[in-house]
Amino acid sequence: MTATILDAEPLSAAERRSLKSRLRRAERMGRVRAYAAVAPLLAFILLAFVVPITLMLINSVQNPVVASQFPRTLTALAAWGRTAEPTPPEGVYEAFAEELKVSRKAGELSKVATRLNYDSGGMRSLLMGTARRIKDGDTGPWKERLLAVDAAWGKRETWAVFRQAGDPFTAGYYLAALDLRRDADDQIVRQPEDQRLYVDAMSRTLWVGALVTFFTLLAGYPVAYLLATLPPKTGNLLMICVLLPFWTSLLVRTTSWIVILQREGLFNDLLMALGLIDERVQLIFNRFGVVTAMTHILLPFMILPIYSVMKQVPPSLVRAARSLGAGPVTAFFKVYVPQTMPGVSAGALLVFILALGYYITPALVGGPADQMISYFIADHIGRSLNWGLASALGGVLLAGVLALYAVYDRLVGVTNVKLG
């Protein structure tokens, strides 16, 4: 064979070019097939994650409603805002009155009133009430006429809200999401104390997520260890028990906890029967109920990554440690547990991120002081229709998760996360 290759005649220049061309064509086709194989996955990620998140972030800063209906008024207000005059000049009132009539006739005034009401309560009533008092044929001077309709049109704060809401792109939603606002002089200040909601809700969300992560790890690690070390027949039966909750809906599992933890429920009956309590205790509609129900629901997400890593830990390592004189406890914590940390990291990260976005369980099992940030996002989407603020709250939550991911990568390393 060696002699045959050595005796073969060298390729001509044309044959070498043809061979290189066929090689490049084969490599190109290989790359095309590889891209075609991953294209469905890329399309799914693009449509299910990238596009919705991008639209959410755009919606959190986009603010075209007032600017599209009152452009002349906003231009006049921009010049007045740089002065120290307590009220705008007549030109602002004139532009406002004329554009108010046009917006009312076009049927867009209600949107503007709703948008202004997001920034300052009472602005919707003020704008709509003023529109009802002004007729199409009315003429100026408008300053005295509008002040006669409502004295609020003579306040600098009223026009400051109007001017700040007129920016086509605004950071106002993010300021509101952090319990901040701009005052009449455009200085960033904290919201009044009785209107601060979201920082506390975000802190509560992080704290509940941390508690749920801790308790799922506390309960899930021994279960995962049993799954990895029991004989296959017993381990399969235990695995079915772990996966069984996935066969029922989240709503059913949450409702079952309401039945178990209520004052006349099974848990109170058990405590009374054991003599541990003399009176029935409140276990539901509080923080205890939220953490208990969420820990049970999210427990499989902690068990499965740890179990998959434990299955790959060679039993010979612990036996080698024991043979070298280590006790069972020392061998377990010094040899076995460090080998399972990639699974622990993956499970903790997965449970914590899932817990941050939980909505149904805290809404049904928790009390008014236990609602997480997802409750407020749902409220702004479904009730107040303040989608900009809902998007900003989602953006803050997303930034928090990314910051956590960065810290985790810095301290532990993402490459150490293993799901199997």
Short mmCIF file of C-alpha atoms in Angstrom, two decimals:
data_model
loop_
_atom_site.label_atom_id
_atom_site.label_comp_id
_atom_site.label_asym_id
_atom_site.label_seq_id
_atom_site.Cartn_x
_atom_site.Cartn_y
_atom_site.Cartn_z
CA MET A 1 0.00 0.00 0.00
CA THR A 2 2.88 2.32 0.95
CA ALA A 3 4.63 1.52 -2.29
CA THR A 4 1.43 2.22 -4.25
CA ILE A 5 1.09 5.69 -2.71
CA LEU A 6 4.76 6.49 -3.25
CA ASP A 7 4.63 5.25 -6.85
CA ALA A 8 1.50 7.30 -7.66
CA GLU A 9 2.02 10.12 -10.10
CA PRO A 10 1.71 13.67 -8.62
CA LEU A 11 -1.52 15.53 -9.33
CA SER A 12 -1.51 18.10 -12.04
CA ALA A 13 -2.32 21.75 -11.29
CA ALA A 14 -5.84 21.40 -12.70
CA GLU A 15 -6.49 18.31 -10.59
CA ARG A 16 -5.26 20.07 -7.43
CA ARG A 17 -7.58 23.04 -8.11
CA SER A 18 -10.49 20.68 -8.68
CA LEU A 19 -9.72 18.80 -5.46
CA LYS A 20 -9.54 22.03 -3.45
CA SER A 21 -12.81 23.21 -4.98
CA ARG A 22 -14.58 19.98 -4.03
CA LEU A 23 -13.12 20.21 -0.51
CA ARG A 24 -14.38 23.79 -0.06
CA ARG A 25 -17.80 22.78 -1.39
CA ALA A 26 -17.97 19.88 1.05
CA GLU A 27 -17.00 22.15 3.98
CA ARG A 28 -19.58 24.75 2.90
CA MET A 29 -22.32 22.12 2.72
CA GLY A 30 -21.32 20.87 6.16
CA ARG A 31 -21.71 24.34 7.63
CA VAL A 32 -25.08 24.79 5.90
CA ARG A 33 -26.34 21.49 7.34
CA ALA A 34 -25.09 22.49 10.81
CA TYR A 35 -26.90 25.85 10.62
CA ALA A 36 -30.06 24.15 9.34
CA ALA A 37 -29.95 21.72 12.28
CA VAL A 38 -29.83 24.51 14.90
CA ALA A 39 -32.10 26.93 13.02
CA PRO A 40 -35.34 25.75 14.75
CA LEU A 41 -33.72 26.21 18.17
CA LEU A 42 -32.44 29.68 17.25
CA ALA A 43 -35.89 30.64 15.89
CA PHE A 44 -37.52 29.45 19.11
CA ILE A 45 -35.09 31.45 21.28
CA LEU A 46 -35.58 34.50 19.07
CA LEU A 47 -39.39 34.38 19.10
CA ALA A 48 -39.90 33.18 22.68
CA PHE A 49 -37.22 35.17 24.50
CA VAL A 50 -35.35 37.82 22.53
CA VAL A 51 -38.31 39.50 20.80
CA PRO A 52 -40.65 39.63 23.86
CA ILE A 53 -37.90 40.89 26.16
CA THR A 54 -36.85 43.52 23.61
CA LEU A 55 -40.46 44.71 23.21
CA MET A 56 -40.84 44.84 26.98
CA LEU A 57 -37.72 46.99 27.35
CA ILE A 58 -38.86 49.32 24.55
CA ASN A 59 -42.29 49.64 26.16
CA SER A 60 -40.68 50.56 29.48
CA VAL A 61 -39.23 53.78 28.02
CA GLN A 62 -41.58 54.57 25.13
CA ASN A 63 -44.03 57.36 25.88
CA PRO A 64 -45.64 58.79 22.72
CA VAL A 65 -49.23 59.53 23.87
CA VAL A 66 -48.93 63.11 25.15
CA ALA A 67 -46.26 64.13 22.64
CA SER A 68 -48.43 63.07 19.70
CA GLN A 69 -51.51 65.03 20.85
CA PHE A 70 -50.02 68.20 22.37
CA PRO A 71 -46.83 69.03 20.38
CA ARG A 72 -47.38 72.84 20.37
CA THR A 73 -48.14 72.91 24.07
CA LEU A 74 -45.01 70.92 24.89
CA THR A 75 -42.84 73.20 22.75
CA ALA A 76 -44.21 76.26 24.58
CA LEU A 77 -43.79 74.53 27.95
CA ALA A 78 -40.15 73.69 27.19
CA ALA A 79 -39.34 77.40 26.92
CA TRP A 80 -41.31 78.25 30.08
CA GLY A 81 -39.73 75.41 32.10
CA ARG A 82 -36.35 77.15 31.97
CA THR A 83 -37.74 80.28 33.62
CA ALA A 84 -38.66 80.95 37.23
CA GLU A 85 -42.19 82.14 36.39
CA PRO A 86 -44.80 80.45 38.63
CA THR A 87 -47.31 79.99 35.79
CA PRO A 88 -46.86 79.59 32.02
CA PRO A 89 -47.48 82.51 29.66
CA GLU A 90 -50.67 82.94 27.65
CA GLY A 91 -49.11 81.16 24.65
CA VAL A 92 -48.98 77.88 26.58
CA TYR A 93 -52.65 78.14 27.58
CA GLU A 94 -53.67 79.03 24.03
CA ALA A 95 -51.80 76.08 22.48
CA PHE A 96 -53.16 73.77 25.15
CA ALA A 97 -56.78 74.84 24.65
CA GLU A 98 -56.65 74.49 20.88
CA GLU A 99 -54.97 71.07 21.01
CA LEU A 100 -57.38 69.99 23.75
CA LYS A 101 -60.30 70.59 21.41
CA VAL A 102 -58.57 68.75 18.55
CA SER A 103 -57.68 65.78 20.75
CA ARG A 104 -61.21 65.56 22.13
CA LYS A 105 -62.66 65.63 18.62
CA ALA A 106 -60.25 62.87 17.52
CA GLY A 107 -61.23 60.68 20.48
CA GLU A 108 -57.66 60.57 21.84
CA LEU A 109 -58.09 62.74 24.92
CA SER A 110 -58.98 59.84 27.21
CA LYS A 111 -55.62 58.17 26.45
CA VAL A 112 -53.78 61.39 27.31
CA ALA A 113 -55.75 61.78 30.55
CA THR A 114 -55.01 58.19 31.56
CA ARG A 115 -51.31 58.64 30.82
CA LEU A 116 -51.11 61.81 32.91
CA ASN A 117 -52.98 60.11 35.74
CA TYR A 118 -50.19 57.50 35.97
CA ASP A 119 -47.81 60.27 37.05
CA SER A 120 -50.16 62.26 39.26
CA GLY A 121 -53.49 61.14 40.62
CA GLY A 122 -56.35 63.47 39.72
CA MET A 123 -54.92 64.55 36.35
CA ARG A 124 -57.52 62.50 34.46
CA SER A 125 -60.41 64.20 36.23
CA LEU A 126 -58.79 67.59 35.73
CA LEU A 127 -58.22 67.12 31.99
CA MET A 128 -61.57 65.50 31.19
CA GLY A 129 -63.47 67.99 33.35
CA THR A 130 -61.74 70.88 31.60
CA ALA A 131 -62.53 69.41 28.19
CA ARG A 132 -66.22 69.25 29.07
CA ARG A 133 -66.25 72.95 30.05
CA ILE A 134 -64.61 74.16 26.81
CA LYS A 135 -66.68 74.36 23.64
CA ASP A 136 -65.41 74.17 20.07
CA GLY A 137 -66.30 77.81 19.37
CA ASP A 138 -64.70 79.25 22.51
CA THR A 139 -61.84 81.69 22.04
CA GLY A 140 -59.18 83.27 24.26
CA PRO A 141 -57.71 84.72 26.24
CA TRP A 142 -57.30 81.23 27.64
CA LYS A 143 -55.33 81.70 30.84
CA GLU A 144 -58.18 83.37 32.74
CA ARG A 145 -60.72 80.99 31.24
CA LEU A 146 -58.79 77.83 32.25
CA LEU A 147 -58.06 79.18 35.73
CA ALA A 148 -61.77 79.81 36.09
CA VAL A 149 -62.48 76.21 35.11
CA ASP A 150 -60.01 74.84 37.67
CA ALA A 151 -57.42 76.61 39.79
CA ALA A 152 -55.05 73.63 39.32
CA TRP A 153 -54.13 75.07 35.89
CA GLY A 154 -52.38 77.88 37.75
CA LYS A 155 -50.04 75.54 39.61
CA ARG A 156 -46.48 74.91 38.46
CA GLU A 157 -46.76 71.25 39.55
CA THR A 158 -49.66 70.62 37.14
CA TRP A 159 -47.74 71.87 34.13
CA ALA A 160 -44.58 70.09 35.29
CA VAL A 161 -46.44 66.77 35.17
CA PHE A 162 -47.71 67.63 31.70
CA ARG A 163 -44.23 68.59 30.48
CA GLN A 164 -42.49 65.53 31.94
CA ALA A 165 -45.12 63.18 30.49
CA GLY A 166 -44.53 64.73 27.07
CA ASP A 167 -41.09 63.21 26.49
CA PRO A 168 -41.36 60.57 23.73
CA PHE A 169 -38.85 58.45 25.62
CA THR A 170 -38.82 58.68 29.37
CA ALA A 171 -37.13 57.22 32.42
CA GLY A 172 -40.24 58.01 34.44
CA TYR A 173 -41.47 54.42 34.51
CA TYR A 174 -38.15 53.22 35.92
CA LEU A 175 -38.16 56.03 38.49
CA ALA A 176 -41.65 54.97 39.55
CA ALA A 177 -40.49 51.34 39.73
CA LEU A 178 -37.81 52.47 42.21
CA ASP A 179 -40.26 54.62 44.23
CA LEU A 180 -38.77 57.82 42.79
CA ARG A 181 -40.23 60.71 40.81
CA ARG A 182 -39.34 64.12 39.39
CA ASP A 183 -40.58 67.21 41.21
CA ALA A 184 -41.69 70.45 39.56
CA ASP A 185 -38.03 71.51 39.17
CA ASP A 186 -37.08 68.17 37.51
CA GLN A 187 -35.13 67.05 40.55
CA ILE A 188 -35.33 63.32 41.34
CA VAL A 189 -36.90 62.81 44.78
CA ARG A 190 -38.46 59.89 46.63
CA GLN A 191 -42.16 59.22 46.43
CA PRO A 192 -44.27 60.20 49.45
CA GLU A 193 -44.04 57.52 52.09
CA ASP A 194 -47.61 56.29 51.61
CA GLN A 195 -46.93 55.73 47.88
CA ARG A 196 -43.74 53.67 48.18
CA LEU A 197 -44.59 50.15 47.08
CA TYR A 198 -42.15 48.62 44.69
CA VAL A 199 -38.80 48.67 46.53
CA ASP A 200 -40.40 46.85 49.46
CA ALA A 201 -42.08 44.42 47.06
CA MET A 202 -38.76 43.78 45.29
CA SER A 203 -36.95 43.22 48.61
CA ARG A 204 -39.74 40.90 49.73
CA THR A 205 -39.48 38.99 46.45
CA LEU A 206 -35.73 38.48 46.88
CA TRP A 207 -36.16 37.41 50.52
CA VAL A 208 -38.93 34.90 49.74
CA GLY A 209 -36.86 33.56 46.83
CA ALA A 210 -33.86 33.09 49.13
CA LEU A 211 -35.98 31.32 51.79
CA VAL A 212 -37.55 29.00 49.25
CA THR A 213 -34.14 28.20 47.75
CA PHE A 214 -32.73 27.38 51.21
CA PHE A 215 -35.60 25.12 52.23
CA THR A 216 -35.75 23.29 48.89
CA LEU A 217 -32.01 22.61 49.23
CA LEU A 218 -32.49 21.46 52.82
CA ALA A 219 -35.24 19.04 51.82
CA GLY A 220 -34.03 18.16 48.35
CA TYR A 221 -30.42 17.14 49.03
CA PRO A 222 -31.27 14.08 51.19
CA VAL A 223 -33.93 13.01 48.68
CA ALA A 224 -31.49 13.31 45.81
CA TYR A 225 -28.93 11.31 47.80
CA LEU A 226 -31.44 8.53 48.36
CA LEU A 227 -32.35 8.53 44.68
CA ALA A 228 -28.67 8.18 43.72
CA THR A 229 -27.77 5.48 46.24
CA LEU A 230 -30.88 3.30 46.60
CA PRO A 231 -31.23 0.11 44.53
CA PRO A 232 -32.69 0.83 41.07
CA LYS A 233 -36.12 -0.64 41.85
CA THR A 234 -36.61 1.42 45.01
CA GLY A 235 -34.98 4.46 43.43
CA ASN A 236 -37.38 4.36 40.46
CA LEU A 237 -40.35 4.26 42.83
CA LEU A 238 -38.99 7.26 44.72
CA MET A 239 -38.36 9.08 41.44
CA ILE A 240 -42.02 8.60 40.48
CA CYS A 241 -42.99 10.20 43.78
CA VAL A 242 -40.71 13.16 43.01
CA LEU A 243 -42.15 13.60 39.51
CA LEU A 244 -45.76 12.99 40.52
CA PRO A 245 -46.49 16.70 41.25
CA PHE A 246 -45.69 17.52 37.61
CA TRP A 247 -48.73 15.48 36.58
CA THR A 248 -51.08 17.88 38.35
CA SER A 249 -51.60 21.55 37.62
CA LEU A 250 -49.98 24.29 39.66
CA LEU A 251 -53.39 25.60 40.65
CA VAL A 252 -54.42 22.21 42.07
CA ARG A 253 -51.22 21.93 44.10
CA THR A 254 -51.65 25.44 45.48
CA THR A 255 -55.30 24.83 46.35
CA SER A 256 -54.37 21.62 48.15
CA TRP A 257 -52.08 23.64 50.43
CA ILE A 258 -54.96 25.95 51.26
CA VAL A 259 -56.95 22.88 52.36
CA ILE A 260 -54.05 21.47 54.39
CA LEU A 261 -52.96 24.69 56.12
CA GLN A 262 -56.30 26.33 56.91
CA ARG A 263 -57.36 26.68 60.56
CA GLU A 264 -59.61 23.61 60.30
CA GLY A 265 -57.15 21.80 58.03
CA LEU A 266 -55.11 18.62 58.35
CA PHE A 267 -51.96 20.29 59.67
CA ASN A 268 -53.78 21.97 62.55
CA ASP A 269 -55.58 18.69 63.28
CA LEU A 270 -52.22 16.91 63.46
CA LEU A 271 -50.68 19.51 65.77
CA MET A 272 -53.74 19.38 68.04
CA ALA A 273 -53.70 15.57 68.08
CA LEU A 274 -50.01 15.55 69.04
CA GLY A 275 -50.67 18.06 71.79
CA LEU A 276 -48.19 20.56 70.38
CA ILE A 277 -50.71 23.44 70.34
CA ASP A 278 -53.76 24.29 72.45
CA GLU A 279 -55.45 26.55 69.90
CA ARG A 280 -55.53 26.35 66.15
CA VAL A 281 -52.96 28.64 64.53
CA GLN A 282 -53.06 30.72 61.37
CA LEU A 283 -50.86 28.91 58.83
CA ILE A 284 -52.33 30.31 55.63
CA PHE A 285 -52.54 33.80 54.08
CA ASN A 286 -49.18 34.69 55.62
CA ARG A 287 -45.45 34.29 54.89
CA PHE A 288 -45.35 30.76 56.33
CA GLY A 289 -48.00 29.57 53.90
CA VAL A 290 -46.24 31.19 50.91
CA VAL A 291 -42.83 29.70 51.70
CA THR A 292 -44.25 26.25 52.51
CA ALA A 293 -46.32 25.98 49.34
CA MET A 294 -43.58 27.35 47.08
CA THR A 295 -40.98 25.04 48.66
CA HIS A 296 -43.14 22.01 47.89
CA ILE A 297 -43.92 23.14 44.35
CA LEU A 298 -40.32 23.98 43.45
CA LEU A 299 -38.73 21.02 45.23
CA PRO A 300 -38.37 18.85 42.08
CA PHE A 301 -36.38 21.61 40.39
CA MET A 302 -33.79 21.31 43.17
CA ILE A 303 -33.78 17.52 43.40
CA LEU A 304 -33.30 16.66 39.73
CA PRO A 305 -30.06 18.65 39.03
CA ILE A 306 -28.48 17.41 42.27
CA TYR A 307 -29.52 13.83 41.54
CA SER A 308 -28.11 13.92 38.01
CA VAL A 309 -24.72 15.06 39.36
CA MET A 310 -24.75 12.58 42.26
CA LYS A 311 -25.22 9.71 39.80
CA GLN A 312 -21.89 10.64 38.23
CA VAL A 313 -19.91 10.71 41.51
CA PRO A 314 -17.83 7.51 41.67
CA PRO A 315 -18.57 5.58 44.91
CA SER A 316 -14.92 4.57 44.97
CA LEU A 317 -13.96 8.10 46.11
CA VAL A 318 -15.78 7.76 49.43
CA ARG A 319 -14.50 4.20 49.86
CA ALA A 320 -10.94 5.44 49.24
CA ALA A 321 -11.40 8.16 51.87
CA ARG A 322 -12.73 5.59 54.36
CA SER A 323 -9.82 3.27 53.61
CA LEU A 324 -7.42 6.10 54.38
CA GLY A 325 -8.91 6.59 57.83
CA ALA A 326 -11.67 9.16 57.34
CA GLY A 327 -14.89 8.61 59.30
CA PRO A 328 -18.24 8.35 57.46
CA VAL A 329 -19.23 11.94 58.29
CA THR A 330 -15.81 13.32 57.29
CA ALA A 331 -15.78 11.30 54.06
CA PHE A 332 -19.27 12.50 53.20
CA PHE A 333 -18.67 16.22 53.80
CA LYS A 334 -15.02 16.39 52.70
CA VAL A 335 -15.20 14.10 49.65
CA TYR A 336 -18.77 13.48 48.53
CA VAL A 337 -20.46 16.87 49.06
CA PRO A 338 -17.83 18.92 47.14
CA GLN A 339 -18.34 16.60 44.15
CA THR A 340 -22.06 17.47 44.11
CA MET A 341 -21.67 21.26 44.24
CA PRO A 342 -22.22 21.75 40.48
CA GLY A 343 -25.67 20.19 40.88
CA VAL A 344 -26.37 22.21 44.02
CA SER A 345 -25.39 25.41 42.19
CA ALA A 346 -27.61 24.60 39.23
CA GLY A 347 -30.57 23.68 41.44
CA ALA A 348 -30.23 26.76 43.65
CA LEU A 349 -29.95 29.10 40.67
CA LEU A 350 -32.92 27.47 38.94
CA VAL A 351 -35.18 27.53 42.02
CA PHE A 352 -34.26 31.11 42.95
CA ILE A 353 -34.96 32.49 39.48
CA LEU A 354 -38.25 30.57 39.23
CA ALA A 355 -39.28 31.81 42.70
CA LEU A 356 -38.71 35.44 41.71
CA GLY A 357 -41.42 35.23 39.05
CA TYR A 358 -44.01 33.26 40.99
CA TYR A 359 -47.49 34.75 40.90
CA ILE A 360 -50.35 32.29 41.51
CA THR A 361 -49.08 30.71 44.74
CA PRO A 362 -48.33 33.98 46.64
CA ALA A 363 -51.57 35.49 45.32
CA LEU A 364 -53.68 32.58 46.65
CA VAL A 365 -51.76 31.51 49.75
CA GLY A 366 -50.22 34.80 50.89
CA GLY A 367 -51.68 37.78 52.67
CA PRO A 368 -51.63 41.43 51.55
CA ALA A 369 -48.12 41.88 52.99
CA ASP A 370 -46.77 38.79 51.21
CA GLN A 371 -47.45 39.72 47.59
CA MET A 372 -44.39 39.62 45.38
CA ILE A 373 -43.39 41.89 42.51
CA SER A 374 -45.20 39.65 40.01
CA TYR A 375 -48.51 40.62 41.66
CA PHE A 376 -47.91 44.30 40.94
CA ILE A 377 -46.85 43.57 37.36
CA ALA A 378 -50.06 41.60 36.79
CA ASP A 379 -52.09 44.36 38.44
CA HIS A 380 -50.68 47.05 36.16
CA ILE A 381 -51.24 44.91 33.08
CA GLY A 382 -54.77 43.78 33.90
CA ARG A 383 -56.34 46.50 36.06
CA SER A 384 -54.63 49.90 35.83
CA LEU A 385 -53.41 49.24 32.26
CA ASN A 386 -50.13 50.99 33.05
CA TRP A 387 -48.09 48.76 30.77
CA GLY A 388 -45.10 51.09 30.85
CA LEU A 389 -44.71 50.72 34.61
CA ALA A 390 -45.35 46.97 34.37
CA SER A 391 -42.58 46.73 31.74
CA ALA A 392 -40.24 48.80 33.91
CA LEU A 393 -40.87 46.51 36.89
CA GLY A 394 -40.10 43.57 34.62
CA GLY A 395 -36.95 45.33 33.45
CA VAL A 396 -35.79 45.91 37.03
CA LEU A 397 -36.47 42.25 37.84
CA LEU A 398 -34.54 41.20 34.74
CA ALA A 399 -31.62 43.45 35.70
CA GLY A 400 -31.61 41.90 39.18
CA VAL A 401 -31.46 38.39 37.75
CA LEU A 402 -28.63 39.37 35.38
CA ALA A 403 -26.73 40.96 38.29
CA LEU A 404 -27.19 37.78 40.30
CA TYR A 405 -25.97 35.76 37.34
CA ALA A 406 -22.88 38.00 37.03
CA VAL A 407 -22.08 37.65 40.75
CA TYR A 408 -22.58 33.90 40.53
CA ASP A 409 -20.30 33.68 37.51
CA ARG A 410 -17.70 35.76 39.35
CA LEU A 411 -17.76 33.74 42.56
CA VAL A 412 -18.56 30.20 41.37
CA GLY A 413 -18.24 30.17 37.59
CA VAL A 414 -21.02 29.34 35.17
CA THR A 415 -18.96 26.47 33.76
CA ASN A 416 -19.35 24.71 37.12
CA VAL A 417 -23.14 24.52 36.70
CA LYS A 418 -24.22 21.05 35.64
CA LEU A 419 -27.73 19.80 35.00
CA GLY A 420 -26.63 16.28 34.26
#
